[in-house]
């Protein structure tokens, strides 16, 4: 029988009643003749609560135990979803990541999927089971310990299962009815896109649009998975939601197709480091070894042989970054007068494949922000995106102003 993957995010499984609503959708697909693999997230807010408990218990936690704790949210919803389906007379069984087993690397809290053997689940399908409910977000390391795939990782579980089982489609059910030109919670003018290219979705996701986890888009692109984002709260027609697909399938093309933002950025400045060959390596190698994901970097012009070095990283990695730099200073590898962390910043980015062939996007972006009186602290660009770091209090204003400036409320 053809296989379908259906993933339900946190708000879609937030209560037993919501789980019932989601299960009804699964029942509809089963009655159409599909064998269904359902991937579930933890109930809305659960993972944040678990992360909070870990931080409260151990600020520089052992990542193996972090994973032991935070993977538990999905364990609950997988069992509840299977029970709900059974109550509806749909033959269903739940799997935890390790039972599949969904094998990952041992990079705890940011593990990568290495292999999904299909035999266990396929054997059950052959016996008449119609729905395999799999706990999203979690896997098992080569050492046999529970791992997690990073925040939002259930999306990646879903796409990886779709690829492994050759699913006809991977449907991501969430609390919005598709991918928008920007977060509909920030701008009422945000417009739903019928289709978006893999490359653009990849950039939007990695720049903060959390509607899909970045890695899930990467996998869908690599394995050509038919990926749809749709609402679990609305009645669906067959072409509902947003299809994430190859560039060639898209007729509409604007220079900028979306605006993304991220609140979880911190700007760190090392004040007065020696300007000598090797200084960048002496700073960024220890950061990388401590697992800090450095994003934007600027090195100021040196004066009298000393310079300031600024970089951005996720806010929850600031403590790790401070410790790594402090330790490097203690070992005499670097010397700096002060280390200042600015947590009140946000990153706002414009994304579009049209930028490859059109110039002037950066100019328009900077002018728009200038007209709004927003000061730009750091800039980063790539082929299809421009990002700026600004004061967090201007974030919503900047997103709305850029959405207007690039006329994203209008279709191309
Ligand atoms: P789930 O729990 O279903 O995985 P998430 O909260 O992870 O849901 O992702 C959905 C959220 O992503 C939406 O509620 C929306 O606020 C946010 N979002 C950010 N950018 C976009 C965008 N461009 N299009 C749609 N949603 C977006
Ligand atoms: N529950 C996890 C999180 O909140 C994974 C997911 O929902 O995708 O990050
Ligand atoms: Mg999510």
Coordinates of C-alpha atoms and ligand atoms in Angstrom, one line a residue:
X1 CA 0.0 0.0 0.0
X2 CA 1.2 3.6 -0.6
X3 CA 2.7 5.2 2.4
X4 CA 1.9 8.7 3.7
X5 CA 3.8 10.6 6.4
X6 CA 1.8 13.0 8.5
X7 CA 3.5 15.2 11.2
X8 CA 1.6 17.0 13.9
X9 CA 3.3 19.8 15.7
X10 CA 3.0 20.9 19.4
X11 CA -0.3 22.9 19.1
X12 CA -1.9 20.1 17.1
X13 CA -1.4 17.6 19.9
X14 CA -1.6 20.1 22.8
X15 CA -4.5 18.2 24.6
X16 CA -6.2 14.8 24.3
X17 CA -9.0 16.5 22.4
X18 CA -6.6 18.0 19.9
X19 CA -5.0 14.6 19.5
X20 CA -8.4 13.2 18.7
X21 CA -8.9 15.8 16.0
X22 CA -5.5 15.0 14.5
X23 CA -6.3 11.2 14.7
X24 CA -9.5 11.8 12.7
X25 CA -7.4 13.3 9.9
X26 CA -5.2 10.2 10.0
X27 CA -8.3 8.0 9.9
X28 CA -9.4 9.7 6.7
X29 CA -6.1 8.9 5.0
X30 CA -6.2 5.3 6.2
X31 CA -9.7 4.9 4.7
X32 CA -8.3 6.2 1.4
X33 CA -6.0 3.2 1.4
X34 CA -2.8 4.6 2.8
X35 CA -0.5 3.1 5.4
X36 CA 0.3 6.1 7.5
X37 CA 3.4 7.0 9.5
X38 CA 2.4 9.7 12.0
X39 CA 5.2 11.7 13.6
X40 CA 4.3 13.6 16.7
X41 CA 5.8 16.5 18.6
X42 CA 5.5 17.0 22.3
X43 CA 2.5 18.9 23.6
X44 CA 2.8 22.7 23.0
X45 CA 5.0 24.3 25.6
X46 CA 6.2 20.9 27.0
X47 CA 9.7 21.0 25.5
X48 CA 10.3 24.5 26.7
X49 CA 9.3 23.5 30.2
X50 CA 11.6 20.5 30.1
X51 CA 14.5 22.7 28.8
X52 CA 13.8 25.1 31.7
X53 CA 14.0 22.3 34.2
X54 CA 17.4 21.2 32.8
X55 CA 18.8 24.8 32.9
X56 CA 17.5 25.2 36.4
X57 CA 19.2 22.0 37.5
X58 CA 22.5 22.4 35.7
X59 CA 23.3 25.5 33.7
X60 CA 26.3 23.9 31.8
X61 CA 24.5 20.6 31.5
X62 CA 25.7 17.3 30.3
X63 CA 24.0 17.1 26.9
X64 CA 23.4 13.4 27.2
X65 CA 21.1 14.0 30.2
X66 CA 19.5 17.0 28.5
X67 CA 18.5 14.6 25.8
X68 CA 17.2 12.1 28.3
X69 CA 14.9 14.8 29.7
X70 CA 13.7 16.7 26.7
X71 CA 13.0 13.6 24.6
X72 CA 10.3 12.6 27.1
X73 CA 7.6 15.0 25.7
X74 CA 7.3 13.1 22.5
X75 CA 7.2 9.8 24.3
X76 CA 3.9 10.8 25.9
X77 CA 2.2 12.1 22.7
X78 CA 3.3 9.0 20.6
X79 CA 1.6 6.7 23.1
X80 CA -1.5 8.9 23.4
X81 CA -1.9 9.1 19.6
X82 CA -1.7 5.3 19.2
X83 CA -4.3 4.9 22.0
X84 CA -6.6 7.4 20.3
X85 CA -6.3 5.7 17.0
X86 CA -7.0 2.3 18.6
X87 CA -10.1 3.8 20.2
X88 CA -11.2 4.7 16.7
X89 CA -10.7 1.1 15.6
X90 CA -7.6 2.0 13.5
X91 CA -4.9 -0.6 14.1
X92 CA -2.0 1.5 15.4
X93 CA 1.2 1.1 17.4
X94 CA 3.7 3.6 18.8
X95 CA 7.5 3.7 18.4
X96 CA 10.1 5.6 20.4
X97 CA 13.2 6.7 18.4
X98 CA 15.4 3.9 19.8
X99 CA 12.8 1.2 19.0
X100 CA 12.7 2.0 15.3
X101 CA 15.7 2.4 15.7
X102 CA 16.3 5.8 14.3
X103 CA 20.1 5.9 14.4
X104 CA 21.9 9.2 14.8
X105 CA 25.3 10.7 15.4
X106 CA 26.3 11.2 19.0
X107 CA 26.1 15.0 18.8
X108 CA 23.7 15.3 21.7
X109 CA 21.0 18.0 21.4
X110 CA 21.9 18.5 17.7
X111 CA 22.2 15.0 16.4
X112 CA 22.0 14.1 12.7
X113 CA 20.0 11.1 11.4
X114 CA 22.2 8.4 9.9
X115 CA 19.9 5.6 9.2
X116 CA 16.2 4.6 9.5
X117 CA 15.8 0.8 9.1
X118 CA 12.3 0.1 7.7
X119 CA 12.0 -3.6 8.5
X120 CA 10.4 -3.3 12.0
X121 CA 7.6 -1.0 10.9
X122 CA 7.1 -2.7 7.5
X123 CA 6.7 -6.1 9.2
X124 CA 3.9 -4.6 11.3
X125 CA 2.3 -3.0 8.2
X126 CA 2.4 -6.5 6.6
X127 CA 0.5 -7.9 9.6
X128 CA -2.3 -5.4 9.2
X129 CA -1.2 -2.5 11.3
X130 CA -2.3 0.7 9.4
X131 CA -0.6 3.5 11.4
X132 CA 2.9 3.6 12.9
X133 CA 3.1 6.5 15.4
X134 CA 6.7 7.6 15.8
X135 CA 7.9 10.0 18.5
X136 CA 9.5 12.9 16.6
X137 CA 12.7 14.7 17.6
X138 CA 14.5 11.7 19.1
X139 CA 16.9 8.9 18.1
X140 CA 19.6 6.7 19.4
X141 CA 23.4 7.2 19.3
X142 CA 26.0 4.6 18.4
X143 CA 26.6 4.4 22.1
X144 CA 23.0 3.4 22.7
X145 CA 22.0 6.7 24.3
X146 CA 18.9 8.8 23.5
X147 CA 19.7 11.7 21.3
X148 CA 17.6 14.7 20.1
X149 CA 17.7 16.5 16.7
X150 CA 17.7 20.1 17.8
X151 CA 14.6 22.3 18.4
X152 CA 11.9 21.8 15.8
X153 CA 13.5 18.4 15.1
X154 CA 10.2 16.5 14.6
X155 CA 10.0 18.1 11.1
X156 CA 13.3 16.4 10.3
X157 CA 12.1 13.1 11.7
X158 CA 9.0 13.4 9.4
X159 CA 11.0 14.1 6.2
X160 CA 13.6 11.4 7.0
X161 CA 10.8 8.8 7.4
X162 CA 9.2 10.0 4.1
X163 CA 12.5 9.5 2.3
X164 CA 13.2 6.1 4.0
X165 CA 9.8 4.7 3.2
X166 CA 9.4 6.3 -0.2
X167 CA 6.3 8.0 1.0
X168 CA 4.0 9.6 -1.6
X169 CA 4.0 12.9 0.5
X170 CA 5.1 14.3 3.7
X171 CA 2.4 16.6 5.2
X172 CA 3.4 18.9 8.1
X173 CA 0.4 19.9 10.1
X174 CA 0.9 23.0 12.2
X175 CA -0.9 26.1 13.6
X176 CA -0.7 28.2 10.4
X177 CA -2.1 27.1 7.0
X178 CA 1.2 27.3 5.1
X179 CA 4.4 29.2 4.6
X180 CA 3.9 33.0 4.5
X181 CA 5.9 35.9 3.2
X182 CA 6.8 36.5 6.8
X183 CA 5.6 35.3 10.2
X184 CA 1.8 36.0 10.1
X185 CA 2.0 36.6 13.9
X186 CA 4.3 39.6 13.2
X187 CA 2.6 41.1 10.1
X188 CA -1.1 41.0 9.3
X189 CA -0.1 41.7 5.7
X190 CA 1.8 38.4 5.4
X191 CA 0.6 36.5 2.4
X192 CA 0.4 32.7 2.1
X193 CA 2.6 31.2 -0.6
X194 CA 1.1 28.3 -2.7
X195 CA 4.6 27.1 -3.5
X196 CA 8.1 28.0 -2.3
X197 CA 11.4 26.8 -3.6
X198 CA 13.6 24.5 -1.5
X199 CA 16.5 27.0 -1.5
X200 CA 14.3 29.8 -0.3
X201 CA 12.7 27.7 2.4
X202 CA 16.1 26.6 3.5
X203 CA 17.3 30.2 3.9
X204 CA 14.1 31.3 5.6
X205 CA 14.3 28.4 8.0
X206 CA 17.9 28.9 8.9
X207 CA 17.3 32.6 9.4
X208 CA 14.6 32.0 12.0
X209 CA 11.3 31.1 10.3
X210 CA 10.6 28.2 12.5
X211 CA 7.7 26.8 10.5
X212 CA 10.1 24.1 9.3
X213 CA 13.4 23.0 10.8
X214 CA 16.3 23.8 8.4
X215 CA 17.5 20.2 8.3
X216 CA 14.1 18.9 7.3
X217 CA 14.2 21.2 4.2
X218 CA 17.8 20.0 3.4
X219 CA 16.6 16.4 3.5
X220 CA 13.5 17.1 1.4
X221 CA 15.6 18.8 -1.2
X222 CA 18.2 16.0 -1.3
X223 CA 15.7 13.1 -1.5
X224 CA 13.1 14.9 -3.5
X225 CA 10.4 14.5 -0.8
X226 CA 7.0 16.1 -1.7
X227 CA 6.7 18.4 1.3
X228 CA 3.6 20.2 2.3
X229 CA 2.9 22.6 5.2
X230 CA -0.8 22.9 6.2
X231 CA -3.1 23.6 9.1
X232 CA -4.4 21.0 11.4
X233 CA -7.3 23.3 12.4
X234 CA -8.9 23.9 9.0
X235 CA -10.8 21.8 6.5
X236 CA -8.4 21.0 3.6
X237 CA -8.9 20.9 -0.1
X238 CA -6.4 18.8 -2.1
X239 CA -4.1 21.7 -3.0
X240 CA -4.2 23.4 0.4
X241 CA -1.2 24.7 2.3
X242 CA 2.2 25.4 0.8
X243 CA 4.1 23.0 -1.3
X244 CA 7.9 23.2 -0.8
X245 CA 9.3 22.2 -4.2
X246 CA 12.0 22.6 -6.9
X247 CA 12.6 26.1 -8.3
X248 CA 11.4 25.0 -11.7
X249 CA 7.9 24.2 -10.5
X250 CA 7.3 27.8 -9.5
X251 CA 5.9 30.4 -11.9
X252 CA 5.7 33.3 -9.5
X253 CA 9.1 34.9 -8.9
X254 CA 9.8 38.0 -6.9
X255 CA 13.2 39.4 -6.1
X256 CA 12.5 39.1 -2.4
X257 CA 10.1 36.3 -1.4
X258 CA 10.2 36.5 2.3
X259 CA 11.4 38.2 5.5
X260 CA 12.6 36.2 8.4
X261 CA 13.6 37.2 11.9
X262 CA 15.3 35.6 14.9
X263 CA 15.1 36.8 18.4
X264 CA 17.5 34.3 19.7
X265 CA 20.6 36.1 18.8
X266 CA 23.3 37.7 21.0
X267 CA 26.1 40.0 19.9
X268 CA 29.4 39.4 21.7
X269 CA 32.3 41.8 21.5
X270 CA 35.9 41.0 22.6
X271 CA 37.3 44.4 23.4
X272 CA 41.0 45.1 22.6
X273 CA 42.5 41.9 21.3
X274 CA 46.0 41.8 19.8
X275 CA 45.8 42.3 16.0
X276 CA 48.2 39.6 14.9
X277 CA 48.2 36.7 12.5
X278 CA 46.3 33.8 13.9
X279 CA 44.1 35.8 16.3
X280 CA 40.8 34.8 14.5
X281 CA 41.8 31.1 14.8
X282 CA 42.8 31.6 18.5
X283 CA 39.3 32.9 19.2
X284 CA 37.0 30.9 16.9
X285 CA 38.6 27.4 17.2
X286 CA 37.9 27.2 21.0
X287 CA 34.3 28.5 20.3
X288 CA 33.8 25.9 17.7
X289 CA 35.2 23.2 20.0
X290 CA 32.8 24.3 22.7
X291 CA 29.9 23.8 20.3
X292 CA 29.1 27.5 19.8
X293 CA 27.5 28.3 16.4
X294 CA 29.0 31.6 15.4
X295 CA 27.0 33.3 12.7
X296 CA 28.1 36.9 11.8
X297 CA 31.6 38.2 12.4
X298 CA 33.2 41.6 12.2
X299 CA 36.7 42.6 13.0
X300 CA 37.2 46.3 13.4
X301 CA 40.1 48.3 12.0
X302 CA 43.1 48.0 14.3
X303 CA 44.6 50.9 16.2
X304 CA 48.0 50.6 17.8
X305 CA 48.0 46.9 17.2
X306 CA 44.8 46.2 19.0
X307 CA 41.3 45.6 17.6
X308 CA 37.7 44.7 18.7
X309 CA 36.2 41.4 17.4
X310 CA 32.4 41.1 17.3
X311 CA 30.4 38.0 16.5
X312 CA 26.8 36.8 16.9
X313 CA 25.7 33.4 18.3
X314 CA 22.4 32.0 19.7
X315 CA 21.5 33.4 23.1
X316 CA 21.4 30.0 24.7
X317 CA 25.1 29.6 23.8
X318 CA 26.4 32.8 25.4
X319 CA 27.4 31.1 28.6
X320 CA 29.4 28.4 26.7
X321 CA 31.0 31.1 24.6
X322 CA 32.0 33.1 27.6
X323 CA 33.5 30.1 29.3
X324 CA 35.4 29.0 26.1
X325 CA 36.9 32.5 25.7
X326 CA 37.7 32.8 29.4
X327 CA 39.5 29.5 29.4
X328 CA 41.5 30.4 26.2
X329 CA 42.5 33.6 28.0
X330 CA 43.6 31.6 31.1
X331 CA 45.7 29.4 28.9
X332 CA 47.4 32.5 27.4
X333 CA 46.1 31.8 23.9
X334 CA 44.3 35.1 23.6
X335 CA 44.2 38.4 25.5
X336 CA 41.4 40.8 25.7
X337 CA 40.4 43.7 28.0
X338 CA 36.7 42.8 28.2
X339 CA 34.0 40.6 26.8
X340 CA 30.6 42.2 26.4
X341 CA 27.4 40.3 25.6
X342 CA 24.5 42.2 24.1
X343 CA 21.4 40.1 24.4
X344 CA 19.0 42.8 23.2
X345 CA 19.5 42.3 19.5
X346 CA 17.6 40.5 16.8
X347 CA 18.4 39.4 13.3
X348 CA 16.1 40.4 10.4
X349 CA 16.7 39.0 6.9
X350 CA 15.4 39.3 3.4
X351 CA 15.5 36.2 1.2
X352 CA 14.9 35.6 -2.5
X353 CA 16.4 33.6 -5.3
X354 CA 15.7 36.7 -7.5
X355 CA 18.6 38.4 -5.7
X356 CA 21.0 36.3 -7.8
X357 CA 20.3 38.3 -10.9
X358 CA 19.0 41.6 -9.5
X359 CA 21.1 44.2 -7.7
X360 CA 19.8 47.0 -5.4
X361 CA 18.2 44.8 -2.7
X362 CA 20.7 45.7 -0.1
X363 CA 20.4 49.4 -0.9
X364 CA 16.7 49.2 -0.6
X365 CA 16.8 47.3 2.7
X366 CA 19.3 49.7 4.3
X367 CA 17.4 52.8 3.1
X368 CA 14.1 51.4 4.5
X369 CA 15.7 50.7 7.9
X370 CA 17.3 54.2 7.8
X371 CA 13.9 55.8 7.1
X372 CA 12.5 54.1 10.2
X373 CA 15.4 55.2 12.3
X374 CA 16.7 51.7 12.9
X375 CA 20.4 51.4 13.4
X376 CA 22.2 48.4 11.8
X377 CA 24.8 46.8 14.0
X378 CA 26.1 44.0 11.8
X379 CA 25.5 43.0 8.2
X380 CA 25.9 39.6 6.5
X381 CA 25.0 38.7 2.9
X382 CA 25.0 35.6 0.7
X383 CA 23.8 34.9 -2.8
X384 CA 20.1 34.9 -1.9
X385 CA 19.9 36.7 1.5
X386 CA 20.8 39.8 3.3
X387 CA 20.7 39.8 7.1
X388 CA 21.1 42.7 9.6
X389 CA 21.5 42.6 13.4
X390 CA 19.5 45.4 15.0
X391 CA 18.1 46.4 18.5
X392 CA 15.5 43.8 19.4
X393 CA 12.9 46.6 20.2
X394 CA 12.8 47.5 16.5
X395 CA 12.5 43.9 15.2
X396 CA 8.7 43.9 14.5
X397 CA 8.9 47.4 13.0
X398 CA 11.8 46.4 10.7
X399 CA 10.0 43.2 9.6
X400 CA 6.8 45.2 8.7
X401 CA 8.7 48.0 7.0
X402 CA 10.7 45.6 4.8
X403 CA 7.6 43.6 4.0
X404 CA 6.0 46.8 2.8
X405 CA 9.1 48.0 1.0
X406 CA 9.4 44.8 -1.1
X407 CA 5.6 44.8 -1.7
X408 CA 5.3 41.2 -0.4
X409 CA 1.6 41.5 0.3
X410 CA 1.0 41.5 -3.5
X411 CA 1.4 38.4 -5.6
X412 CA 4.0 38.7 -8.4
Ligands
LIG1 P1 4.8 23.3 15.3 O1 4.7 23.2 16.8 O2 3.6 22.8 14.6 O3 6.1 22.6 14.8 P2 6.1 25.8 15.1 O4 5.8 26.8 16.2 O5 7.4 25.1 15.2 O6 4.9 24.8 15.0 O7 6.1 26.6 13.7 C1 4.9 27.3 13.3 C2 5.1 28.8 13.5 O8 6.1 29.3 12.7 C3 3.8 29.6 13.2 O9 2.9 29.6 14.3 C4 4.4 31.0 12.9 O10 4.3 31.9 14.0 C5 5.9 30.7 12.7 N1 6.5 31.2 11.4 C6 7.6 32.0 11.3 N2 7.8 32.4 10.1 C7 6.8 31.9 9.3 C8 6.4 31.9 8.0 N3 7.2 32.6 7.1 N4 5.3 31.3 7.5 C9 4.5 30.6 8.4 N5 4.8 30.5 9.7 C10 5.9 31.1 10.2
LIG2 N1 9.3 19.2 20.7 C1 10.5 19.6 20.1 C2 10.6 21.1 20.1 O1 9.8 21.8 20.6 C3 10.6 19.1 18.7 C4 9.5 19.6 17.7 O2 8.4 20.0 18.2 O3 9.7 19.6 16.5 O4 11.6 21.7 19.7
LIG3 MG1 8.1 23.2 14.8

